[in-house]
mmCIF file of C-alpha atoms in Angstrom:
data_model
loop_
_atom_site.group_PDB
_atom_site.id
_atom_site.type_symbol
_atom_site.label_atom_id
_atom_site.label_comp_id
_atom_site.label_asym_id
_atom_site.label_seq_id
_atom_site.Cartn_x
_atom_site.Cartn_y
_atom_site.Cartn_z
ATOM 1 C CA MET A 1 20.174 68.720 -63.778
ATOM 2 C CA SER A 2 22.535 71.719 -63.761
ATOM 3 C CA ALA A 3 21.147 75.093 -64.772
ATOM 4 C CA PHE A 4 22.689 78.524 -65.332
ATOM 5 C CA LEU A 5 20.850 81.739 -66.206
ATOM 6 C CA LEU A 6 22.649 84.754 -67.636
ATOM 7 C CA ARG A 7 20.381 87.791 -67.339
ATOM 8 C CA ASP A 8 20.299 91.074 -69.193
ATOM 9 C CA VAL A 9 22.720 90.569 -72.081
ATOM 10 C CA ARG A 10 22.666 91.590 -75.734
ATOM 11 C CA PRO A 11 23.460 88.626 -78.009
ATOM 12 C CA LEU A 12 25.694 89.939 -80.819
ATOM 13 C CA GLY A 13 24.577 93.456 -79.953
ATOM 14 C CA GLY A 14 20.868 92.771 -80.426
ATOM 15 C CA VAL A 15 17.961 93.305 -78.043
ATOM 16 C CA VAL A 16 18.383 92.595 -74.345
ATOM 17 C CA ALA A 17 17.643 88.988 -73.426
ATOM 18 C CA ASP A 18 18.304 86.270 -70.863
ATOM 19 C CA VAL A 19 20.134 83.043 -71.722
ATOM 20 C CA LEU A 20 19.256 79.834 -69.897
ATOM 21 C CA ALA A 21 21.665 76.906 -70.038
ATOM 22 C CA VAL A 22 20.637 73.434 -68.874
ATOM 23 C CA ASP A 23 23.115 70.566 -68.655
ATOM 24 C CA GLY A 24 25.681 72.476 -70.700
ATOM 25 C CA LEU A 25 23.400 73.452 -73.587
ATOM 26 C CA ILE A 26 21.445 76.612 -74.317
ATOM 27 C CA ALA A 27 17.851 75.811 -73.439
ATOM 28 C CA ALA A 28 16.282 79.200 -74.191
ATOM 29 C CA ILE A 29 17.087 82.787 -75.149
ATOM 30 C CA GLY A 30 14.491 85.467 -74.507
ATOM 31 C CA PRO A 31 13.192 88.156 -72.178
ATOM 32 C CA ALA A 32 12.553 87.586 -68.474
ATOM 33 C CA ILE A 33 13.203 83.837 -68.348
ATOM 34 C CA THR A 34 12.074 82.263 -65.084
ATOM 35 C CA PRO A 35 14.982 80.282 -63.619
ATOM 36 C CA PRO A 36 14.307 76.670 -62.655
ATOM 37 C CA GLU A 37 14.749 75.605 -59.062
ATOM 38 C CA GLY A 38 18.367 75.521 -57.969
ATOM 39 C CA CYS A 39 19.531 77.535 -60.973
ATOM 40 C CA THR A 40 22.645 79.713 -60.714
ATOM 41 C CA VAL A 41 21.830 83.261 -61.836
ATOM 42 C CA GLU A 42 24.355 85.806 -63.150
ATOM 43 C CA ASP A 43 23.592 89.443 -64.029
ATOM 44 C CA GLY A 44 25.105 90.480 -67.358
ATOM 45 C CA GLY A 45 24.490 94.181 -66.848
ATOM 46 C CA GLY A 46 23.437 94.785 -70.444
ATOM 47 C CA ALA A 47 26.845 93.770 -71.825
ATOM 48 C CA LEU A 48 27.521 92.405 -75.306
ATOM 49 C CA LEU A 49 27.255 88.618 -75.570
ATOM 50 C CA LEU A 50 29.396 86.665 -78.022
ATOM 51 C CA PRO A 51 29.537 82.921 -78.641
ATOM 52 C CA GLY A 52 32.607 81.021 -77.523
ATOM 53 C CA LEU A 53 35.563 81.956 -79.720
ATOM 54 C CA VAL A 54 37.322 79.417 -81.951
ATOM 55 C CA GLU A 55 41.076 79.215 -82.553
ATOM 56 C CA GLY A 56 41.191 77.329 -85.836
ATOM 57 C CA HIS A 57 44.921 77.156 -86.591
ATOM 58 C CA SER A 58 47.457 77.064 -83.783
ATOM 59 C CA HIS A 59 50.664 75.323 -82.748
ATOM 60 C CA LEU A 60 50.246 75.064 -78.996
ATOM 61 C CA ASP A 61 53.091 72.568 -78.708
ATOM 62 C CA LYS A 62 55.679 75.099 -79.920
ATOM 63 C CA THR A 63 54.980 78.190 -77.850
ATOM 64 C CA MET A 64 57.607 79.714 -75.579
ATOM 65 C CA TRP A 65 55.103 81.998 -73.897
ATOM 66 C CA GLY A 66 56.210 82.611 -70.317
ATOM 67 C CA LEU A 67 59.733 81.259 -70.943
ATOM 68 C CA PRO A 68 62.912 83.353 -71.215
ATOM 69 C CA TRP A 69 63.058 85.395 -74.410
ATOM 70 C CA TYR A 70 64.232 83.402 -77.417
ATOM 71 C CA HIS A 71 66.911 85.189 -79.459
ATOM 72 C CA ASN A 72 65.928 84.672 -83.081
ATOM 73 C CA ASP A 73 68.653 84.740 -85.740
ATOM 74 C CA VAL A 74 67.153 82.070 -88.018
ATOM 75 C CA GLY A 75 67.747 82.119 -91.772
ATOM 76 C CA PRO A 76 65.069 83.312 -94.194
ATOM 77 C CA ALA A 77 64.046 80.036 -95.869
ATOM 78 C CA LEU A 78 61.140 77.895 -94.677
ATOM 79 C CA THR A 79 63.485 74.935 -94.302
ATOM 80 C CA ASP A 80 65.803 77.106 -92.139
ATOM 81 C CA LYS A 81 62.947 77.671 -89.694
ATOM 82 C CA ILE A 82 61.864 74.026 -89.737
ATOM 83 C CA ASP A 83 65.359 72.644 -89.125
ATOM 84 C CA ASN A 84 66.199 75.252 -86.461
ATOM 85 C CA GLU A 85 62.990 74.565 -84.562
ATOM 86 C CA ARG A 86 63.570 70.826 -84.505
ATOM 87 C CA HIS A 87 67.133 71.388 -83.221
ATOM 88 C CA VAL A 88 66.112 73.893 -80.506
ATOM 89 C CA ARG A 89 63.278 71.744 -79.187
ATOM 90 C CA ALA A 90 65.544 68.709 -78.937
ATOM 91 C CA ALA A 91 68.401 70.663 -77.353
ATOM 92 C CA THR A 92 66.193 72.303 -74.708
ATOM 93 C CA ASN A 93 63.942 69.280 -74.127
ATOM 94 C CA HIS A 94 60.985 71.567 -74.786
ATOM 95 C CA ASP A 95 57.934 70.370 -72.840
ATOM 96 C CA ALA A 96 55.028 70.472 -75.277
ATOM 97 C CA GLY A 97 52.605 69.357 -72.582
ATOM 98 C CA ALA A 98 53.382 72.167 -70.151
ATOM 99 C CA ALA A 99 53.650 74.775 -72.908
ATOM 100 C CA SER A 100 50.375 73.816 -74.549
ATOM 101 C CA LEU A 101 48.496 73.639 -71.255
ATOM 102 C CA ALA A 102 49.605 77.116 -70.214
ATOM 103 C CA MET A 103 48.601 78.532 -73.603
ATOM 104 C CA ALA A 104 45.261 76.708 -73.685
ATOM 105 C CA ARG A 105 44.390 78.185 -70.296
ATOM 106 C CA ARG A 106 45.294 81.687 -71.480
ATOM 107 C CA PHE A 107 43.079 81.205 -74.523
ATOM 108 C CA LEU A 108 40.198 80.079 -72.311
ATOM 109 C CA ALA A 109 40.516 83.120 -70.046
ATOM 110 C CA ALA A 110 40.109 85.269 -73.169
ATOM 111 C CA GLY A 111 36.975 83.426 -74.299
ATOM 112 C CA THR A 112 38.336 80.730 -76.616
ATOM 113 C CA THR A 113 36.393 77.559 -75.909
ATOM 114 C CA ALA A 114 37.450 75.538 -78.979
ATOM 115 C CA ILE A 115 40.939 75.061 -80.444
ATOM 116 C CA ARG A 116 42.459 73.190 -83.363
ATOM 117 C CA SER A 117 46.173 72.729 -82.726
ATOM 118 C CA PHE A 118 48.826 71.121 -84.852
ATOM 119 C CA VAL A 119 51.551 69.093 -83.178
ATOM 120 C CA ASP A 120 54.839 68.092 -84.784
ATOM 121 C CA VAL A 121 55.528 64.420 -85.339
ATOM 122 C CA ASP A 122 58.761 63.302 -86.984
ATOM 123 C CA THR A 123 61.400 60.615 -86.944
ATOM 124 C CA ASP A 124 63.470 62.458 -84.302
ATOM 125 C CA ALA A 125 60.815 63.344 -81.708
ATOM 126 C CA GLY A 126 58.434 60.537 -82.581
ATOM 127 C CA LEU A 127 55.195 60.990 -80.647
ATOM 128 C CA LYS A 128 56.742 62.909 -77.744
ATOM 129 C CA HIS A 129 55.056 66.227 -78.550
ATOM 130 C CA LEU A 130 51.801 64.482 -79.463
ATOM 131 C CA HIS A 131 51.561 62.850 -76.046
ATOM 132 C CA GLY A 132 52.080 66.244 -74.417
ATOM 133 C CA LEU A 133 49.282 67.826 -76.423
ATOM 134 C CA LEU A 134 46.928 64.894 -75.880
ATOM 135 C CA ALA A 135 47.490 65.310 -72.145
ATOM 136 C CA THR A 136 46.522 68.991 -72.459
ATOM 137 C CA LYS A 137 43.428 68.039 -74.436
ATOM 138 C CA ALA A 138 42.368 65.601 -71.711
ATOM 139 C CA THR A 139 43.007 68.107 -68.926
ATOM 140 C CA MET A 140 41.031 70.861 -70.648
ATOM 141 C CA ALA A 141 38.216 68.636 -71.955
ATOM 142 C CA PRO A 142 35.650 69.653 -69.296
ATOM 143 C CA VAL A 143 35.959 73.333 -70.267
ATOM 144 C CA GLN A 144 37.541 73.558 -73.722
ATOM 145 C CA ARG A 145 37.153 71.482 -76.848
ATOM 146 C CA MET A 146 40.381 70.667 -78.673
ATOM 147 C CA GLN A 147 41.326 68.946 -81.910
ATOM 148 C CA VAL A 148 44.874 67.698 -82.401
ATOM 149 C CA VAL A 149 46.398 67.561 -85.892
ATOM 150 C CA ALA A 150 49.318 65.190 -86.429
ATOM 151 C CA PHE A 151 51.597 67.461 -88.430
ATOM 152 C CA PRO A 152 54.710 66.465 -90.451
ATOM 153 C CA GLN A 153 56.446 69.841 -90.015
ATOM 154 C CA SER A 154 59.727 68.476 -91.372
ATOM 155 C CA GLY A 155 58.070 66.879 -94.390
ATOM 156 C CA ILE A 156 57.101 63.298 -95.053
ATOM 157 C CA LEU A 157 59.186 62.091 -97.977
ATOM 158 C CA ARG A 158 62.282 64.140 -97.168
ATOM 159 C CA ARG A 159 62.464 62.314 -93.817
ATOM 160 C CA PRO A 160 61.843 58.623 -94.582
ATOM 161 C CA GLY A 161 59.789 56.857 -91.947
ATOM 162 C CA THR A 162 57.625 59.868 -91.158
ATOM 163 C CA ASP A 163 54.618 58.209 -92.790
ATOM 164 C CA ALA A 164 54.827 55.406 -90.224
ATOM 165 C CA VAL A 165 55.074 57.930 -87.368
ATOM 166 C CA LEU A 166 52.001 59.734 -88.701
ATOM 167 C CA ASP A 167 50.155 56.432 -88.780
ATOM 168 C CA GLN A 168 51.154 55.798 -85.168
ATOM 169 C CA ALA A 169 50.019 59.297 -84.217
ATOM 170 C CA MET A 170 46.566 58.704 -85.649
ATOM 171 C CA ALA A 171 46.300 55.381 -83.838
ATOM 172 C CA ALA A 172 47.409 57.108 -80.609
ATOM 173 C CA GLY A 173 44.533 59.583 -80.692
ATOM 174 C CA ALA A 174 45.248 62.452 -83.086
ATOM 175 C CA ASP A 175 42.032 63.856 -84.550
ATOM 176 C CA VAL A 176 43.194 65.155 -87.944
ATOM 177 C CA VAL A 177 45.840 64.164 -90.516
ATOM 178 C CA GLY A 178 48.167 67.022 -91.410
ATOM 179 C CA GLY A 179 50.153 67.703 -94.559
ATOM 180 C CA LEU A 180 52.664 70.298 -95.714
ATOM 181 C CA ASP A 181 53.569 71.852 -99.074
ATOM 182 C CA PRO A 182 53.439 68.742 -101.282
ATOM 183 C CA CYS A 183 55.594 70.368 -103.972
ATOM 184 C CA GLY A 184 57.728 72.851 -102.074
ATOM 185 C CA ILE A 185 58.856 70.611 -99.205
ATOM 186 C CA ASP A 186 58.513 67.021 -100.370
ATOM 187 C CA ARG A 187 58.877 67.748 -104.131
ATOM 188 C CA ASP A 188 56.517 64.902 -104.975
ATOM 189 C CA PRO A 189 52.915 66.036 -104.526
ATOM 190 C CA VAL A 190 51.325 62.800 -105.698
ATOM 191 C CA ARG A 191 53.193 60.602 -103.215
ATOM 192 C CA HIS A 192 52.735 63.153 -100.422
ATOM 193 C CA LEU A 193 48.980 63.310 -100.944
ATOM 194 C CA ASP A 194 48.789 59.531 -101.356
ATOM 195 C CA ILE A 195 50.109 59.254 -97.803
ATOM 196 C CA VAL A 196 48.022 62.037 -96.256
ATOM 197 C CA PHE A 197 44.715 61.031 -97.807
ATOM 198 C CA GLY A 198 45.518 57.344 -97.400
ATOM 199 C CA LEU A 199 45.934 57.822 -93.649
ATOM 200 C CA ALA A 200 42.717 59.852 -93.524
ATOM 201 C CA GLN A 201 40.858 57.009 -95.205
ATOM 202 C CA LYS A 202 42.480 54.357 -93.039
ATOM 203 C CA HIS A 203 41.632 56.103 -89.768
ATOM 204 C CA GLY A 204 38.388 57.782 -90.825
ATOM 205 C CA LYS A 205 39.736 61.262 -90.050
ATOM 206 C CA PRO A 206 39.689 64.694 -91.713
ATOM 207 C CA VAL A 207 42.651 66.437 -93.348
ATOM 208 C CA ASP A 208 44.303 69.824 -92.797
ATOM 209 C CA ILE A 209 47.180 70.721 -95.145
ATOM 210 C CA HIS A 210 49.532 73.678 -94.730
ATOM 211 C CA LEU A 211 49.848 75.208 -98.197
ATOM 212 C CA HIS A 212 52.423 78.003 -98.187
ATOM 213 C CA GLU A 213 53.369 77.419 -101.825
ATOM 214 C CA PRO A 214 53.095 80.546 -103.965
ATOM 215 C CA GLY A 215 51.415 81.227 -107.279
ATOM 216 C CA GLU A 216 51.149 78.493 -109.859
ATOM 217 C CA MET A 217 52.970 75.955 -107.699
ATOM 218 C CA GLY A 218 50.433 76.354 -104.933
ATOM 219 C CA ALA A 219 47.544 76.312 -107.409
ATOM 220 C CA PHE A 220 48.850 73.007 -108.796
ATOM 221 C CA SER A 221 48.984 71.465 -105.310
ATOM 222 C CA LEU A 222 45.522 72.831 -104.506
ATOM 223 C CA ASP A 223 44.149 71.324 -107.715
ATOM 224 C CA LEU A 224 45.496 67.922 -106.654
ATOM 225 C CA ILE A 225 44.037 68.318 -103.154
ATOM 226 C CA LEU A 226 40.634 69.076 -104.650
ATOM 227 C CA GLU A 227 40.897 66.098 -106.997
ATOM 228 C CA ARG A 228 41.575 63.794 -104.028
ATOM 229 C CA THR A 229 38.759 65.323 -102.012
ATOM 230 C CA ALA A 230 36.278 64.681 -104.809
ATOM 231 C CA ALA A 231 37.582 61.218 -105.704
ATOM 232 C CA LEU A 232 37.356 60.046 -102.100
ATOM 233 C CA GLY A 233 34.040 61.749 -101.375
ATOM 234 C CA MET A 234 35.545 63.772 -98.498
ATOM 235 C CA ARG A 235 33.134 66.673 -98.676
ATOM 236 C CA GLY A 236 33.403 68.975 -95.680
ATOM 237 C CA THR A 237 36.411 67.198 -94.152
ATOM 238 C CA VAL A 238 39.357 68.989 -95.783
ATOM 239 C CA VAL A 239 40.979 72.270 -94.770
ATOM 240 C CA VAL A 240 43.677 74.136 -96.659
ATOM 241 C CA SER A 241 45.668 76.293 -94.252
ATOM 242 C CA HIS A 242 47.074 79.581 -95.551
ATOM 243 C CA GLY A 243 46.383 79.088 -99.268
ATOM 244 C CA PHE A 244 48.542 82.079 -100.238
ATOM 245 C CA CYS A 245 48.428 81.001 -103.889
ATOM 246 C CA LEU A 246 44.775 82.026 -104.160
ATOM 247 C CA ALA A 247 45.808 85.663 -103.745
ATOM 248 C CA MET A 248 48.632 85.368 -106.291
ATOM 249 C CA ILE A 249 47.124 83.813 -109.413
ATOM 250 C CA GLU A 250 44.937 85.300 -112.133
ATOM 251 C CA PRO A 251 41.307 85.958 -111.077
ATOM 252 C CA ALA A 252 39.842 83.455 -113.528
ATOM 253 C CA ALA A 253 42.033 80.612 -112.253
ATOM 254 C CA ARG A 254 41.444 81.678 -108.661
ATOM 255 C CA ASP A 255 37.684 81.771 -109.069
ATOM 256 C CA ALA A 256 37.667 78.324 -110.682
ATOM 257 C CA LEU A 257 39.539 76.867 -107.711
ATOM 258 C CA LEU A 258 37.306 78.667 -105.227
ATOM 259 C CA ALA A 259 34.198 77.314 -106.995
ATOM 260 C CA ARG A 260 35.507 73.769 -106.617
ATOM 261 C CA MET A 261 36.363 74.418 -102.975
ATOM 262 C CA ALA A 262 32.826 75.633 -102.352
ATOM 263 C CA ALA A 263 31.337 72.609 -104.119
ATOM 264 C CA TRP A 264 33.317 70.182 -101.954
ATOM 265 C CA GLU A 265 33.165 72.330 -98.808
ATOM 266 C CA VAL A 266 36.929 72.628 -98.578
ATOM 267 C CA ALA A 267 37.623 75.393 -96.064
ATOM 268 C CA ILE A 268 40.502 77.848 -95.753
ATOM 269 C CA ALA A 269 42.271 78.589 -92.468
ATOM 270 C CA THR A 270 44.036 81.935 -92.480
ATOM 271 C CA THR A 271 46.276 83.799 -90.083
ATOM 272 C CA ALA A 272 45.835 86.961 -92.179
ATOM 273 C CA ALA A 273 49.622 87.083 -92.405
ATOM 274 C CA PRO A 274 50.928 90.586 -93.138
ATOM 275 C CA SER A 275 53.967 89.351 -95.073
ATOM 276 C CA ARG A 276 52.163 87.419 -97.826
ATOM 277 C CA PRO A 277 49.187 87.899 -100.122
ATOM 278 C CA VAL A 278 46.262 86.132 -98.439
ATOM 279 C CA PRO A 279 42.754 85.016 -99.376
ATOM 280 C CA THR A 280 40.408 87.721 -98.117
ATOM 281 C CA VAL A 281 37.073 87.518 -96.373
ATOM 282 C CA PRO A 282 35.125 89.207 -99.223
ATOM 283 C CA MET A 283 36.786 86.923 -101.783
ATOM 284 C CA CYS A 284 35.746 83.785 -99.923
ATOM 285 C CA ARG A 285 32.276 85.056 -99.007
ATOM 286 C CA ALA A 286 31.569 85.806 -102.666
ATOM 287 C CA ALA A 287 32.614 82.272 -103.613
ATOM 288 C CA GLY A 288 30.749 80.570 -100.774
ATOM 289 C CA VAL A 289 33.988 79.228 -99.255
ATOM 290 C CA THR A 290 34.333 78.914 -95.484
ATOM 291 C CA LEU A 291 37.254 81.009 -94.249
ATOM 292 C CA PHE A 292 38.247 80.933 -90.599
ATOM 293 C CA ALA A 293 41.181 82.224 -88.609
ATOM 294 C CA GLY A 294 43.929 81.280 -86.204
ATOM 295 C CA ASN A 295 47.123 82.675 -84.742
ATOM 296 C CA ASP A 296 49.496 80.045 -86.141
ATOM 297 C CA GLY A 297 52.507 80.137 -83.813
ATOM 298 C CA ILE A 298 52.558 82.392 -80.766
ATOM 299 C CA ARG A 299 55.991 83.491 -79.549
ATOM 300 C CA ASP A 300 58.046 80.533 -80.727
ATOM 301 C CA THR A 301 61.241 79.924 -82.700
ATOM 302 C CA TRP A 302 59.507 81.072 -85.880
ATOM 303 C CA GLY A 303 58.634 84.529 -84.614
ATOM 304 C CA PRO A 304 57.901 86.660 -81.542
ATOM 305 C CA TYR A 305 54.373 87.739 -82.424
ATOM 306 C CA GLY A 306 50.835 86.728 -81.483
ATOM 307 C CA THR A 307 48.683 86.641 -78.372
ATOM 308 C CA PRO A 308 46.100 84.100 -77.174
ATOM 309 C CA ASP A 309 43.219 86.470 -77.974
ATOM 310 C CA MET A 310 40.898 85.669 -80.866
ATOM 311 C CA LEU A 311 39.348 89.144 -80.868
ATOM 312 C CA GLU A 312 42.805 90.458 -81.688
ATOM 313 C CA ARG A 313 43.061 87.920 -84.502
ATOM 314 C CA ALA A 314 39.636 89.042 -85.757
ATOM 315 C CA MET A 315 40.967 92.599 -85.848
ATOM 316 C CA ILE A 316 43.971 91.455 -87.909
ATOM 317 C CA VAL A 317 41.650 89.589 -90.284
ATOM 318 C CA GLY A 318 39.620 92.778 -90.634
ATOM 319 C CA LEU A 319 42.718 94.850 -91.384
ATOM 320 C CA ARG A 320 44.047 92.424 -94.020
ATOM 321 C CA SER A 321 40.643 92.201 -95.697
ATOM 322 C CA ASN A 322 40.036 95.970 -95.475
ATOM 323 C CA LEU A 323 36.850 95.463 -93.471
ATOM 324 C CA ARG A 324 35.663 98.844 -92.202
ATOM 325 C CA ARG A 325 31.879 98.955 -91.896
ATOM 326 C CA ASP A 326 30.280 97.534 -88.767
ATOM 327 C CA GLU A 327 28.610 94.794 -90.804
ATOM 328 C CA GLU A 328 31.970 93.788 -92.241
ATOM 329 C CA LEU A 329 33.555 93.586 -88.794
ATOM 330 C CA GLY A 330 30.798 91.107 -88.028
ATOM 331 C CA TRP A 331 32.317 88.965 -90.786
ATOM 332 C CA ALA A 332 35.668 89.173 -88.987
ATOM 333 C CA LEU A 333 34.024 87.885 -85.817
ATOM 334 C CA GLU A 334 32.554 84.987 -87.789
ATOM 335 C CA ALA A 335 36.111 84.024 -88.815
ATOM 336 C CA VAL A 336 36.915 83.371 -85.142
ATOM 337 C CA ALA A 337 33.510 81.982 -84.191
ATOM 338 C CA SER A 338 30.888 80.421 -86.489
ATOM 339 C CA GLN A 339 33.169 79.958 -89.512
ATOM 340 C CA GLY A 340 35.852 78.411 -87.316
ATOM 341 C CA ALA A 341 33.327 75.995 -85.845
ATOM 342 C CA ARG A 342 32.089 75.089 -89.326
ATOM 343 C CA GLY A 343 35.549 74.660 -90.860
ATOM 344 C CA CYS A 344 36.879 72.567 -87.968
ATOM 345 C CA ARG A 345 33.559 70.772 -87.441
ATOM 346 C CA PHE A 346 33.040 71.776 -83.827
ATOM 347 C CA GLU A 347 29.376 70.840 -83.565
ATOM 348 C CA ASP A 348 26.631 72.728 -81.720
ATOM 349 C CA HIS A 349 28.346 76.114 -81.752
ATOM 350 C CA GLY A 350 26.408 79.358 -81.566
ATOM 351 C CA LEU A 351 23.863 81.430 -79.700
ATOM 352 C CA THR A 352 20.749 79.392 -80.413
ATOM 353 C CA ALA A 353 18.706 76.918 -78.418
ATOM 354 C CA GLY A 354 20.395 73.524 -78.504
ATOM 355 C CA SER A 355 23.888 74.948 -78.944
ATOM 356 C CA ARG A 356 26.618 74.290 -76.429
ATOM 357 C CA ALA A 357 26.461 77.025 -73.781
ATOM 358 C CA ASP A 358 29.802 78.657 -74.548
ATOM 359 C CA LEU A 359 29.267 82.351 -73.817
ATOM 360 C CA VAL A 360 31.584 85.359 -73.744
ATOM 361 C CA LEU A 361 30.553 88.657 -72.176
ATOM 362 C CA VAL A 362 32.396 91.874 -73.056
ATOM 363 C CA ALA A 363 31.957 95.525 -72.175
ATOM 364 C CA ALA A 364 31.102 96.832 -75.633
ATOM 365 C CA GLN A 365 28.046 98.159 -77.419
ATOM 366 C CA THR A 366 28.556 96.307 -80.697
ATOM 367 C CA VAL A 367 30.562 93.505 -82.271
ATOM 368 C CA ALA A 368 32.536 96.107 -84.206
ATOM 369 C CA GLU A 369 33.509 97.867 -80.990
ATOM 370 C CA ALA A 370 34.525 94.575 -79.389
ATOM 371 C CA ILE A 371 36.885 93.809 -82.272
ATOM 372 C CA ALA A 372 38.318 97.301 -82.531
ATOM 373 C CA GLY A 373 38.735 97.733 -78.767
ATOM 374 C CA ARG A 374 39.263 94.123 -77.660
ATOM 375 C CA PRO A 375 38.069 94.741 -74.083
ATOM 376 C CA ARG A 376 38.845 92.278 -71.331
ATOM 377 C CA ARG A 377 36.391 89.411 -71.230
ATOM 378 C CA ALA A 378 34.078 90.200 -68.308
ATOM 379 C CA LEU A 379 32.743 86.637 -68.158
ATOM 380 C CA VAL A 380 33.507 83.372 -69.933
ATOM 381 C CA VAL A 381 31.107 80.442 -69.691
ATOM 382 C CA SER A 382 31.973 77.006 -71.057
ATOM 383 C CA ALA A 383 29.241 74.367 -71.341
ATOM 384 C CA GLY A 384 27.127 76.343 -68.867
ATOM 385 C CA ARG A 385 29.932 76.727 -66.329
ATOM 386 C CA VAL A 386 31.614 80.025 -65.425
ATOM 387 C CA VAL A 387 35.321 79.533 -66.106
ATOM 388 C CA ALA A 388 36.733 83.082 -66.140
ATOM 389 C CA ARG A 389 35.996 86.559 -64.835
ATOM 390 C CA ASP A 390 37.741 89.713 -66.026
ATOM 391 C CA GLY A 391 40.375 87.677 -67.853
ATOM 392 C CA VAL A 392 41.211 85.436 -64.888
ATOM 393 C CA LEU A 393 40.313 81.746 -64.682
ATOM 394 C CA VAL A 394 38.080 80.769 -61.765
ATOM 395 C CA GLY A 395 36.555 77.666 -60.243
ATOM 396 C CA GLY A 396 39.715 75.606 -60.201
ATOM 397 C CA VAL A 397 40.190 75.586 -63.982
#
């Protein structure tokens, strides 16, 4: 038996308590817990305790973090960015394994203990990038949970043979089937969704579809996604990433789509992008729709922005949703914690007995202060094991 006791902390800003972890799970939370024999004891000094943070939408395989600055002169269209990225990665022999591992470790040092990352698969690169990300997943498995989404960034139908590569990716160990703009990229939403949902059914896996499409076009694609979800009985296994259309259409049509999403537990992943209308936290809360957050790309050929810090992303979510009261900033934290775990189906997340002992200690009085100030993570614990102190990984991680 391994045991770890974190003394004198304030879970989510509440009353002071101790947290006892046994064999990687929270065994008890309460005052003055007596440590079992051989237990490691850590003093929290009255600091704020958060659950492990969740990065719900990332592209770890693409990052150029730590590499020489990439000069970006890419054209404005989505296809410009897609084609340029594929060319640059091939020309530079970009190492998705090394890049993703470095970024995953930075995320962990900042308290992110669970990540969903997309990885490009196409007829040029094949499964090269997938193998790199699967290697990162295996390396980080003792301290960080990771889901890998096989993602057809270049489209499926516009690059014949991509459906077969996606099938191979799922057989090789990808966790989720990805899709992309069924109308806007592939221009045949029925065939696109036939492939995506067909692969999900074949491999028994969930679905996560990038939906950048605006307005009525996006609403049409979303309607088809919801039809497939219901017809195949895939409640709770489908995520729509971005979903900009929900912030562009008339309220009545929007609310009807949100009601169907809530009924079938279709979640929304948002980056709270500043350049587009986005579904907001209050909008989704009112409809009973799970909304969680991620960084998308971090310093890649698409753009220079982003950091591997989910408290920063929570702040951006709060800004885009106009969350100002302390209670509302708690909703922003949920977008990078409990809602992320629910939307991605990371089980046993939270600060309750029986949950995985993923704990993040920060020098703040309240959750609102932690999001607004984003202090360095004083301590990060993953599955009952200390993995970082003051933003630096420890213990050979």
